Amino acid sequence: MSRAFTKDEGPDEPPVIPPRAPLPEGVANYVTPRGLAQLHAEQEALAAEKTEADADHEDERERSRRLIVVSARQTLLAERLARVQLVEPRASDTVRFGATVTYRTDDGETTVTIVGVDEADAAAGLVAFTAPVARALTGSKAGDTVTITAAGGSDRAEILTVVYADAV
């Protein structure tokens, strides 16, 4: 068979390690109890993935690549866990970390929950405490009007409700 149709034995490209959500330098990794549970679940899943990859003896190249990727992801997660600061939600009328806030702009009503960077999911209404909307809402109370500035411009928002569903 021609060499053109066989797998190249040259060096592979280095594996791509997916980055974690950015966290400002020197800022603690604030997490809700739910976010901490998610990080620990991710840690367990990566350990299982590493065990599975280590047991794969069919393709040594693929096994090595998978082990490199999993190990790098474990290192990034360990660094993130080292900066964890658990924030237990406390009932308050002021918007803080862990609050679920409903606000109204000219575009209608929006509800968001302010969470850690690792559990943020804009589509689910979970915004990182570092996001512009979270920073604009923090410190406000129901009835207040704030300005939310983002890449698309600025919006005036009236705070309708502030709820701490998991408050202790």
PDB file of N, CA and C in Angstrom, residues 13-21 42 46 49 64-77 79:
ATOM      1  N   GLU A  13      -0.103  17.037  16.273  1.00  0.00           N
ATOM      2  CA  GLU A  13      -0.259  18.384  16.794  1.00  0.00           C
ATOM      3  C   GLU A  13      -0.561  18.276  18.278  1.00  0.00           C
ATOM      4  N   PRO A  14      -0.140  19.256  19.058  1.00  0.00           N
ATOM      5  CA  PRO A  14      -0.409  19.192  20.494  1.00  0.00           C
ATOM      6  C   PRO A  14      -1.917  19.233  20.742  1.00  0.00           C
ATOM      7  N   PRO A  15      -2.369  18.522  21.759  1.00  0.00           N
ATOM      8  CA  PRO A  15      -3.810  18.505  22.027  1.00  0.00           C
ATOM      9  C   PRO A  15      -4.288  19.879  22.499  1.00  0.00           C
ATOM     10  N   VAL A  16      -5.537  20.171  22.202  1.00  0.00           N
ATOM     11  CA  VAL A  16      -6.142  21.426  22.609  1.00  0.00           C
ATOM     12  C   VAL A  16      -6.763  21.228  23.994  1.00  0.00           C
ATOM     13  N   ILE A  17      -6.364  22.068  24.930  1.00  0.00           N
ATOM     14  CA  ILE A  17      -6.899  22.003  26.287  1.00  0.00           C
ATOM     15  C   ILE A  17      -7.922  23.129  26.413  1.00  0.00           C
ATOM     16  N   PRO A  18      -9.187  22.787  26.628  1.00  0.00           N
ATOM     17  CA  PRO A  18     -10.195  23.843  26.714  1.00  0.00           C
ATOM     18  C   PRO A  18      -9.961  24.719  27.943  1.00  0.00           C
ATOM     19  N   PRO A  19      -9.986  26.038  27.761  1.00  0.00           N
ATOM     20  CA  PRO A  19      -9.760  26.925  28.905  1.00  0.00           C
ATOM     21  C   PRO A  19     -10.981  26.971  29.825  1.00  0.00           C
ATOM     22  N   ARG A  20     -10.777  27.330  31.062  1.00  0.00           N
ATOM     23  CA  ARG A  20     -11.867  27.545  32.008  1.00  0.00           C
ATOM     24  C   ARG A  20     -12.352  28.982  31.837  1.00  0.00           C
ATOM     25  N   ALA A  21     -13.529  29.252  32.351  1.00  0.00           N
ATOM     26  CA  ALA A  21     -14.051  30.617  32.328  1.00  0.00           C
ATOM     27  C   ALA A  21     -13.059  31.532  33.036  1.00  0.00           C
ATOM     28  N   GLU A  42     -17.371  17.491  38.710  1.00  0.00           N
ATOM     29  CA  GLU A  42     -16.436  17.558  37.583  1.00  0.00           C
ATOM     30  C   GLU A  42     -15.121  16.876  37.941  1.00  0.00           C
ATOM     31  N   LEU A  46     -13.601  13.719  35.923  1.00  0.00           N
ATOM     32  CA  LEU A  46     -12.263  13.729  35.323  1.00  0.00           C
ATOM     33  C   LEU A  46     -11.417  12.566  35.827  1.00  0.00           C
ATOM     34  N   GLU A  49     -12.602   9.618  33.938  1.00  0.00           N
ATOM     35  CA  GLU A  49     -12.149   9.720  32.552  1.00  0.00           C
ATOM     36  C   GLU A  49     -10.665   9.351  32.437  1.00  0.00           C
ATOM     37  N   SER A  64      -2.288   8.323  25.037  1.00  0.00           N
ATOM     38  CA  SER A  64      -1.400   9.380  25.531  1.00  0.00           C
ATOM     39  C   SER A  64      -2.045  10.755  25.382  1.00  0.00           C
ATOM     40  N   ARG A  65      -2.658  10.984  24.231  1.00  0.00           N
ATOM     41  CA  ARG A  65      -3.316  12.270  23.990  1.00  0.00           C
ATOM     42  C   ARG A  65      -4.430  12.493  25.009  1.00  0.00           C
ATOM     43  N   ARG A  66      -5.262  11.482  25.220  1.00  0.00           N
ATOM     44  CA  ARG A  66      -6.368  11.607  26.186  1.00  0.00           C
ATOM     45  C   ARG A  66      -5.840  11.856  27.597  1.00  0.00           C
ATOM     46  N   LEU A  67      -4.779  11.162  27.973  1.00  0.00           N
ATOM     47  CA  LEU A  67      -4.203  11.352  29.313  1.00  0.00           C
ATOM     48  C   LEU A  67      -3.644  12.767  29.489  1.00  0.00           C
ATOM     49  N   ILE A  68      -3.029  13.298  28.455  1.00  0.00           N
ATOM     50  CA  ILE A  68      -2.506  14.663  28.523  1.00  0.00           C
ATOM     51  C   ILE A  68      -3.651  15.656  28.713  1.00  0.00           C
ATOM     52  N   VAL A  69      -4.709  15.500  27.926  1.00  0.00           N
ATOM     53  CA  VAL A  69      -5.846  16.414  28.007  1.00  0.00           C
ATOM     54  C   VAL A  69      -6.516  16.325  29.378  1.00  0.00           C
ATOM     55  N   VAL A  70      -6.785  15.121  29.846  1.00  0.00           N
ATOM     56  CA  VAL A  70      -7.450  14.953  31.140  1.00  0.00           C
ATOM     57  C   VAL A  70      -6.575  15.487  32.267  1.00  0.00           C
ATOM     58  N   SER A  71      -5.293  15.190  32.238  1.00  0.00           N
ATOM     59  CA  SER A  71      -4.389  15.683  33.282  1.00  0.00           C
ATOM     60  C   SER A  71      -4.347  17.209  33.302  1.00  0.00           C
ATOM     61  N   ALA A  72      -4.308  17.819  32.134  1.00  0.00           N
ATOM     62  CA  ALA A  72      -4.290  19.285  32.063  1.00  0.00           C
ATOM     63  C   ALA A  72      -5.600  19.859  32.607  1.00  0.00           C
ATOM     64  N   ARG A  73      -6.722  19.242  32.258  1.00  0.00           N
ATOM     65  CA  ARG A  73      -8.022  19.709  32.769  1.00  0.00           C
ATOM     66  C   ARG A  73      -8.088  19.532  34.286  1.00  0.00           C
ATOM     67  N   GLN A  74      -7.514  18.444  34.809  1.00  0.00           N
ATOM     68  CA  GLN A  74      -7.478  18.237  36.260  1.00  0.00           C
ATOM     69  C   GLN A  74      -6.636  19.320  36.935  1.00  0.00           C
ATOM     70  N   THR A  75      -5.533  19.688  36.324  1.00  0.00           N
ATOM     71  CA  THR A  75      -4.671  20.728  36.878  1.00  0.00           C
ATOM     72  C   THR A  75      -5.399  22.065  36.916  1.00  0.00           C
ATOM     73  N   LEU A  76      -6.072  22.422  35.816  1.00  0.00           N
ATOM     74  CA  LEU A  76      -6.825  23.674  35.774  1.00  0.00           C
ATOM     75  C   LEU A  76      -7.937  23.677  36.824  1.00  0.00           C
ATOM     76  N   LEU A  77      -8.606  22.550  36.976  1.00  0.00           N
ATOM     77  CA  LEU A  77      -9.674  22.447  37.972  1.00  0.00           C
ATOM     78  C   LEU A  77      -9.104  22.545  39.383  1.00  0.00           C
ATOM     79  N   GLU A  79      -6.447  24.140  40.309  1.00  0.00           N
ATOM     80  CA  GLU A  79      -6.107  25.543  40.531  1.00  0.00           C
ATOM     81  C   GLU A  79      -7.356  26.350  40.868  1.00  0.00           C
TER      82      GLU A  79
END
